[in-house]
Amino acid sequence: MPYDDSVPPTRRARPLLPAAVLAALCLTTVAGCGGSPATTDGAGADASPSATPTAPASPSPSPAEPLPRGPLTGRTVVIDPGHNPRNREHTEEINEKVDIGTGRKECDTTGTSTDAGYPEARFTLDVSHRLRELLQAQGARVLLTHDEDRPFGPCIDERARIGNEAKADAVVSVHADGSAVGNRGFHVILPAAVKGGGADTSKIVKSSADLGARIAGHFVRTTGSAPSNYIGGGTGLDTRNDLGGLNLSTVPKVFVECGNMRDPKDAALLTSASWRQKAAQGMADGIADHLKG
């Protein structure tokens, strides 16, 4: 669930999907990959909604522990774990509005959760740790906007600023949606062409669309999850002009909504550690594909 989207948007840009974006999605999608993985009942320790996931990744290497060289050596990726598990303890602070260039929105939100109480903020941190490890193994320099190392936030404007100041080659904001039962699948949110106040996405719309399409294609293939059946017209891609994290970005950036936490079948996937590893792998492959050109 996008952290600067606490209520359904009042303004949504119609999806602007260039032929190149759709082609990239089609090229990486394989026949028969739209079905859900076999494990959908949430059974077993791997899929317990009440369990707090354990991140497999170690902290970012210190200067004394240089990254391995690989195909992404010299590239910087910023991972933005949606929300913060401690936001719910700081509702007054996260409700303060900040400037998103074209208007003002709440600093952040608490995010959603499964019906069994598994929070989106825990999901996003777990997947972000897994994604960091996969990208570092390919030589990328990886930064997280937060690692539950602050009382709340960061606010949506600061999240964008972290990617900008890092001069990131790609920024991916990890989320899970909170929609109605029966609404299933993932989607990738792309920045619309926005210009106003401190927002100007004109230089990143095309590159972000490529990043999003490549992630969508690899996500389908790796996780077995179908593109959203309720957003994006079956493409897995959605273009929006109301998210501060995208509007304020000056580097290629997308949001990935990995599934719908309020649908029991999607929730069974999102609470599975093995599926979260596949989700991280799909995103890592898409990012690498984009950065390699």
Tab-separated table of C-alpha atoms in Angstrom:
chain	number	residue	atom	x	y	z
A	1	MET	CA	0.000	0.000	0.000
A	2	PRO	CA	1.698	3.280	-1.001
A	3	TYR	CA	2.787	5.133	2.110
A	4	ASP	CA	1.441	8.457	0.851
A	5	ASP	CA	-1.905	6.964	-0.125
A	6	SER	CA	-3.874	6.594	3.079
A	7	VAL	CA	-7.183	7.023	1.258
A	8	PRO	CA	-8.224	6.171	-2.293
A	9	PRO	CA	-6.736	8.858	-4.586
A	10	THR	CA	-8.981	11.675	-5.682
A	11	ARG	CA	-6.867	12.204	-8.775
A	12	ARG	CA	-5.477	9.281	-10.735
A	13	ALA	CA	-3.729	9.652	-14.034
A	14	ARG	CA	-4.997	7.403	-16.769
A	15	PRO	CA	-2.342	4.764	-17.461
A	16	LEU	CA	0.048	6.021	-20.110
A	17	LEU	CA	1.711	2.857	-21.326
A	18	PRO	CA	4.072	3.364	-24.279
A	19	ALA	CA	4.356	0.483	-26.710
A	20	ALA	CA	7.903	-0.137	-25.495
A	21	VAL	CA	6.666	-0.677	-21.944
A	22	LEU	CA	4.010	-3.154	-22.986
A	23	ALA	CA	6.487	-4.925	-25.227
A	24	ALA	CA	8.953	-5.308	-22.374
A	25	LEU	CA	6.247	-6.826	-20.196
A	26	CYS	CA	5.155	-9.237	-22.911
A	27	LEU	CA	8.699	-10.298	-23.730
A	28	THR	CA	9.424	-11.336	-20.162
A	29	THR	CA	6.071	-12.993	-19.454
A	30	VAL	CA	5.815	-16.721	-20.069
A	31	ALA	CA	2.694	-18.661	-20.962
A	32	GLY	CA	0.823	-20.180	-18.063
A	33	CYS	CA	2.609	-18.089	-15.415
A	34	GLY	CA	-0.518	-16.287	-14.247
A	35	GLY	CA	-1.568	-18.968	-11.776
A	36	SER	CA	-0.797	-18.779	-8.093
A	37	PRO	CA	1.840	-21.022	-6.519
A	38	ALA	CA	0.518	-24.284	-5.133
A	39	THR	CA	0.968	-23.224	-1.501
A	40	THR	CA	-2.016	-20.967	-0.924
A	41	ASP	CA	-3.491	-22.278	2.318
A	42	GLY	CA	-0.964	-20.581	4.615
A	43	ALA	CA	-0.140	-23.900	6.257
A	44	GLY	CA	3.177	-24.582	7.953
A	45	ALA	CA	5.648	-22.417	9.853
A	46	ASP	CA	6.766	-20.848	6.603
A	47	ALA	CA	3.357	-19.289	6.073
A	48	SER	CA	2.162	-18.390	9.570
A	49	PRO	CA	0.490	-14.953	9.376
A	50	SER	CA	1.111	-14.324	13.072
A	51	ALA	CA	4.834	-15.016	12.903
A	52	THR	CA	7.279	-12.156	12.534
A	53	PRO	CA	9.445	-12.929	9.498
A	54	THR	CA	13.162	-13.223	9.982
A	55	ALA	CA	15.239	-11.305	7.479
A	56	PRO	CA	17.941	-13.501	5.975
A	57	ALA	CA	20.214	-10.687	4.958
A	58	SER	CA	23.100	-9.401	7.021
A	59	PRO	CA	23.663	-5.657	7.448
A	60	SER	CA	25.211	-3.708	4.590
A	61	PRO	CA	28.937	-4.414	4.344
A	62	SER	CA	31.208	-1.984	6.142
A	63	PRO	CA	34.059	-0.248	4.269
A	64	ALA	CA	36.313	-3.067	5.522
A	65	GLU	CA	34.073	-5.565	3.782
A	66	PRO	CA	34.033	-4.536	0.134
A	67	LEU	CA	31.163	-5.648	-2.047
A	68	PRO	CA	31.835	-8.479	-4.489
A	69	ARG	CA	32.402	-7.380	-8.045
A	70	GLY	CA	29.667	-8.305	-10.446
A	71	PRO	CA	27.464	-7.079	-13.267
A	72	LEU	CA	26.050	-4.261	-11.103
A	73	THR	CA	29.388	-3.003	-9.784
A	74	GLY	CA	29.376	0.782	-9.804
A	75	ARG	CA	25.574	1.016	-9.706
A	76	THR	CA	23.560	2.403	-6.799
A	77	VAL	CA	20.104	1.096	-5.922
A	78	VAL	CA	17.904	2.572	-3.210
A	79	ILE	CA	15.281	0.285	-1.681
A	80	ASP	CA	12.406	2.009	0.060
A	81	PRO	CA	10.572	-0.314	2.496
A	82	GLY	CA	7.014	1.009	2.619
A	83	HIS	CA	5.941	2.415	5.995
A	84	ASN	CA	7.671	1.838	9.307
A	85	PRO	CA	6.541	-0.768	11.878
A	86	ARG	CA	6.585	1.959	14.553
A	87	ASN	CA	4.427	4.436	12.635
A	88	ARG	CA	1.352	3.280	14.559
A	89	GLU	CA	2.975	4.635	17.738
A	90	HIS	CA	3.377	8.076	16.167
A	91	THR	CA	0.085	8.842	14.481
A	92	GLU	CA	0.271	12.556	15.227
A	93	GLU	CA	3.661	12.902	13.564
A	94	ILE	CA	2.843	10.842	10.484
A	95	ASN	CA	-0.405	12.745	9.969
A	96	GLU	CA	1.497	16.031	9.580
A	97	LYS	CA	1.282	17.111	5.962
A	98	VAL	CA	4.355	17.685	3.817
A	99	ASP	CA	4.869	19.315	0.437
A	100	ILE	CA	4.805	16.890	-2.511
A	101	GLY	CA	5.333	19.556	-5.151
A	102	THR	CA	1.804	19.585	-6.500
A	103	GLY	CA	0.105	19.814	-3.115
A	104	ARG	CA	0.380	18.503	0.439
A	105	LYS	CA	-0.085	15.012	1.833
A	106	GLU	CA	0.395	13.164	5.088
A	107	CYS	CA	4.008	12.439	6.061
A	108	ASP	CA	3.346	8.690	6.029
A	109	THR	CA	0.734	6.088	6.991
A	110	THR	CA	0.756	2.889	9.023
A	111	GLY	CA	0.133	0.713	5.969
A	112	THR	CA	-2.258	-2.206	5.831
A	113	SER	CA	-2.139	-5.770	7.206
A	114	THR	CA	-3.557	-9.230	6.638
A	115	ASP	CA	-6.755	-10.154	8.464
A	116	ALA	CA	-4.569	-12.220	10.809
A	117	GLY	CA	-2.559	-9.122	11.719
A	118	TYR	CA	0.657	-9.494	9.687
A	119	PRO	CA	1.616	-5.844	9.047
A	120	GLU	CA	2.587	-4.515	5.653
A	121	ALA	CA	5.515	-2.708	7.304
A	122	ARG	CA	6.966	-6.060	8.440
A	123	PHE	CA	6.452	-7.544	5.001
A	124	THR	CA	8.194	-4.653	3.259
A	125	LEU	CA	11.231	-4.777	5.538
A	126	ASP	CA	11.615	-8.524	5.103
A	127	VAL	CA	11.412	-8.356	1.308
A	128	SER	CA	13.714	-5.319	1.252
A	129	HIS	CA	16.397	-7.197	3.221
A	130	ARG	CA	16.178	-10.106	0.794
A	131	LEU	CA	16.325	-7.755	-2.190
A	132	ARG	CA	19.345	-5.953	-0.766
A	133	GLU	CA	21.244	-9.212	-0.382
A	134	LEU	CA	20.494	-10.292	-3.959
A	135	LEU	CA	21.598	-6.956	-5.428
A	136	GLN	CA	24.739	-6.765	-3.304
A	137	ALA	CA	25.713	-10.225	-4.524
A	138	GLN	CA	25.796	-8.702	-8.023
A	139	GLY	CA	28.057	-5.870	-6.880
A	140	ALA	CA	25.490	-3.086	-6.460
A	141	ARG	CA	25.766	-0.447	-3.763
A	142	VAL	CA	22.416	-0.701	-1.953
A	143	LEU	CA	20.883	1.816	0.438
A	144	LEU	CA	17.640	1.496	2.413
A	145	THR	CA	15.576	4.584	3.174
A	146	HIS	CA	15.090	3.136	6.666
A	147	ASP	CA	15.682	-0.108	8.514
A	148	GLU	CA	13.376	0.338	11.504
A	149	ASP	CA	16.163	2.517	12.889
A	150	ARG	CA	14.003	5.578	13.564
A	151	PRO	CA	10.806	6.140	15.566
A	152	PHE	CA	8.626	6.804	12.507
A	153	GLY	CA	8.817	7.580	8.811
A	154	PRO	CA	10.771	8.808	6.990
A	155	CYS	CA	8.185	11.125	5.490
A	156	ILE	CA	7.377	10.755	1.820
A	157	ASP	CA	9.353	13.833	0.801
A	158	GLU	CA	12.459	12.572	2.618
A	159	ARG	CA	12.099	9.134	1.040
A	160	ALA	CA	12.292	10.754	-2.388
A	161	ARG	CA	15.190	12.960	-1.293
A	162	ILE	CA	17.252	9.976	-0.119
A	163	GLY	CA	17.152	8.452	-3.608
A	164	ASN	CA	17.869	11.789	-5.249
A	165	GLU	CA	20.850	12.596	-3.042
A	166	ALA	CA	22.285	9.115	-3.564
A	167	LYS	CA	22.078	9.731	-7.333
A	168	ALA	CA	20.538	6.283	-7.495
A	169	ASP	CA	20.422	4.426	-10.782
A	170	ALA	CA	17.108	2.948	-9.641
A	171	VAL	CA	14.775	3.282	-6.655
A	172	VAL	CA	12.175	0.664	-5.788
A	173	SER	CA	9.555	1.236	-3.108
A	174	VAL	CA	8.292	-2.087	-1.738
A	175	HIS	CA	4.627	-2.354	-0.726
A	176	ALA	CA	1.587	-4.610	-0.459
A	177	ASP	CA	-1.920	-3.386	-1.165
A	178	GLY	CA	-5.016	-3.339	1.046
A	179	SER	CA	-7.975	-3.870	-1.266
A	180	ALA	CA	-11.187	-5.922	-1.283
A	181	VAL	CA	-11.366	-9.709	-1.095
A	182	GLY	CA	-11.203	-11.143	-4.606
A	183	ASN	CA	-8.851	-8.429	-5.819
A	184	ARG	CA	-5.622	-10.311	-6.430
A	185	GLY	CA	-2.208	-9.986	-7.988
A	186	PHE	CA	0.660	-7.498	-8.093
A	187	HIS	CA	1.072	-4.205	-9.865
A	188	VAL	CA	3.890	-1.738	-10.405
A	189	ILE	CA	3.151	1.977	-10.052
A	190	LEU	CA	4.895	4.306	-12.497
A	191	PRO	CA	5.283	8.092	-12.196
A	192	ALA	CA	3.056	10.199	-14.423
A	193	ALA	CA	4.348	13.304	-16.188
A	194	VAL	CA	4.015	15.859	-13.393
A	195	LYS	CA	5.363	19.401	-13.180
A	196	GLY	CA	4.469	21.874	-10.492
A	197	GLY	CA	6.030	23.344	-7.379
A	198	GLY	CA	9.006	21.163	-6.506
A	199	ALA	CA	7.824	18.265	-8.647
A	200	ASP	CA	9.095	17.597	-12.161
A	201	THR	CA	9.138	14.015	-13.425
A	202	SER	CA	9.767	14.880	-17.066
A	203	LYS	CA	13.294	13.433	-17.016
A	204	ILE	CA	12.376	10.137	-15.326
A	205	VAL	CA	9.056	9.090	-16.845
A	206	LYS	CA	10.581	7.040	-19.658
A	207	SER	CA	13.327	5.394	-17.597
A	208	SER	CA	10.916	4.640	-14.755
A	209	ALA	CA	8.495	3.046	-17.207
A	210	ASP	CA	11.270	0.781	-18.465
A	211	LEU	CA	12.274	-0.130	-14.906
A	212	GLY	CA	8.667	-0.899	-13.989
A	213	ALA	CA	7.963	-2.994	-17.070
A	214	ARG	CA	11.073	-5.109	-16.556
A	215	ILE	CA	10.252	-5.674	-12.889
A	216	ALA	CA	6.678	-6.641	-13.795
A	217	GLY	CA	7.811	-9.156	-16.378
A	218	HIS	CA	10.338	-10.821	-14.093
A	219	PHE	CA	7.930	-10.750	-11.138
A	220	VAL	CA	5.382	-12.762	-13.110
A	221	ARG	CA	7.937	-15.303	-14.191
A	222	THR	CA	9.632	-15.741	-10.814
A	223	THR	CA	6.687	-15.688	-8.401
A	224	GLY	CA	3.997	-17.232	-10.588
A	225	SER	CA	1.630	-14.467	-9.473
A	226	ALA	CA	-0.595	-12.877	-12.083
A	227	PRO	CA	-0.750	-9.132	-12.711
A	228	SER	CA	-3.475	-7.380	-10.754
A	229	ASN	CA	-7.048	-8.199	-11.743
A	230	TYR	CA	-8.285	-4.837	-10.435
A	231	ILE	CA	-5.636	-2.241	-11.358
A	232	GLY	CA	-3.687	-1.764	-14.580
A	233	GLY	CA	-5.970	-3.465	-17.079
A	234	GLY	CA	-4.104	-6.767	-16.880
A	235	THR	CA	-0.695	-5.213	-17.645
A	236	GLY	CA	0.571	-5.130	-14.074
A	237	LEU	CA	1.389	-1.445	-14.618
A	238	ASP	CA	-0.393	1.621	-13.255
A	239	THR	CA	0.527	5.278	-13.791
A	240	ARG	CA	-0.214	7.771	-11.004
A	241	ASN	CA	0.265	11.472	-10.420
A	242	ASP	CA	-0.724	11.689	-6.738
A	243	LEU	CA	2.173	9.974	-4.941
A	244	GLY	CA	4.781	12.270	-3.422
A	245	GLY	CA	7.434	9.576	-3.448
A	246	LEU	CA	7.225	9.511	-7.249
A	247	ASN	CA	6.410	13.173	-7.907
A	248	LEU	CA	9.499	14.391	-6.042
A	249	SER	CA	11.909	11.833	-7.457
A	250	THR	CA	14.599	12.980	-9.886
A	251	VAL	CA	15.903	9.451	-10.483
A	252	PRO	CA	14.112	6.406	-11.965
A	253	LYS	CA	11.656	5.127	-9.393
A	254	VAL	CA	8.665	2.792	-9.109
A	255	PHE	CA	6.450	1.314	-6.423
A	256	VAL	CA	5.831	-2.441	-6.376
A	257	GLU	CA	2.561	-3.582	-4.805
A	258	CYS	CA	3.400	-7.256	-4.329
A	259	GLY	CA	-0.147	-8.450	-3.687
A	260	ASN	CA	-3.340	-7.729	-1.766
A	261	MET	CA	-2.971	-8.390	1.952
A	262	ARG	CA	-6.738	-8.376	2.499
A	263	ASP	CA	-7.407	-11.247	0.109
A	264	PRO	CA	-6.859	-14.615	1.863
A	265	LYS	CA	-5.224	-16.275	-1.142
A	266	ASP	CA	-2.798	-13.407	-1.699
A	267	ALA	CA	-2.223	-13.171	2.061
A	268	ALA	CA	-1.131	-16.831	2.124
A	269	LEU	CA	1.567	-15.954	-0.399
A	270	LEU	CA	2.686	-12.751	1.279
A	271	THR	CA	3.100	-14.535	4.627
A	272	SER	CA	5.218	-17.299	3.067
A	273	ALA	CA	8.969	-16.804	3.478
A	274	SER	CA	9.697	-18.844	0.349
A	275	TRP	CA	7.310	-16.703	-1.710
A	276	ARG	CA	8.848	-13.499	-0.322
A	277	GLN	CA	12.217	-14.755	-1.510
A	278	LYS	CA	10.748	-15.237	-4.986
A	279	ALA	CA	9.275	-11.731	-4.874
A	280	ALA	CA	12.681	-10.298	-4.000
A	281	GLN	CA	14.292	-12.345	-6.773
A	282	GLY	CA	11.777	-11.102	-9.331
A	283	MET	CA	12.444	-7.498	-8.374
A	284	ALA	CA	16.213	-8.023	-8.349
A	285	ASP	CA	16.114	-9.572	-11.821
A	286	GLY	CA	14.001	-6.722	-13.146
A	287	ILE	CA	16.282	-4.074	-11.650
A	288	ALA	CA	19.376	-5.793	-13.037
A	289	ASP	CA	17.762	-6.141	-16.458
A	290	HIS	CA	16.984	-2.418	-16.467
A	291	LEU	CA	20.462	-1.384	-15.341
A	292	LYS	CA	22.162	-3.599	-17.897
A	293	GLY	CA	20.037	-1.988	-20.606
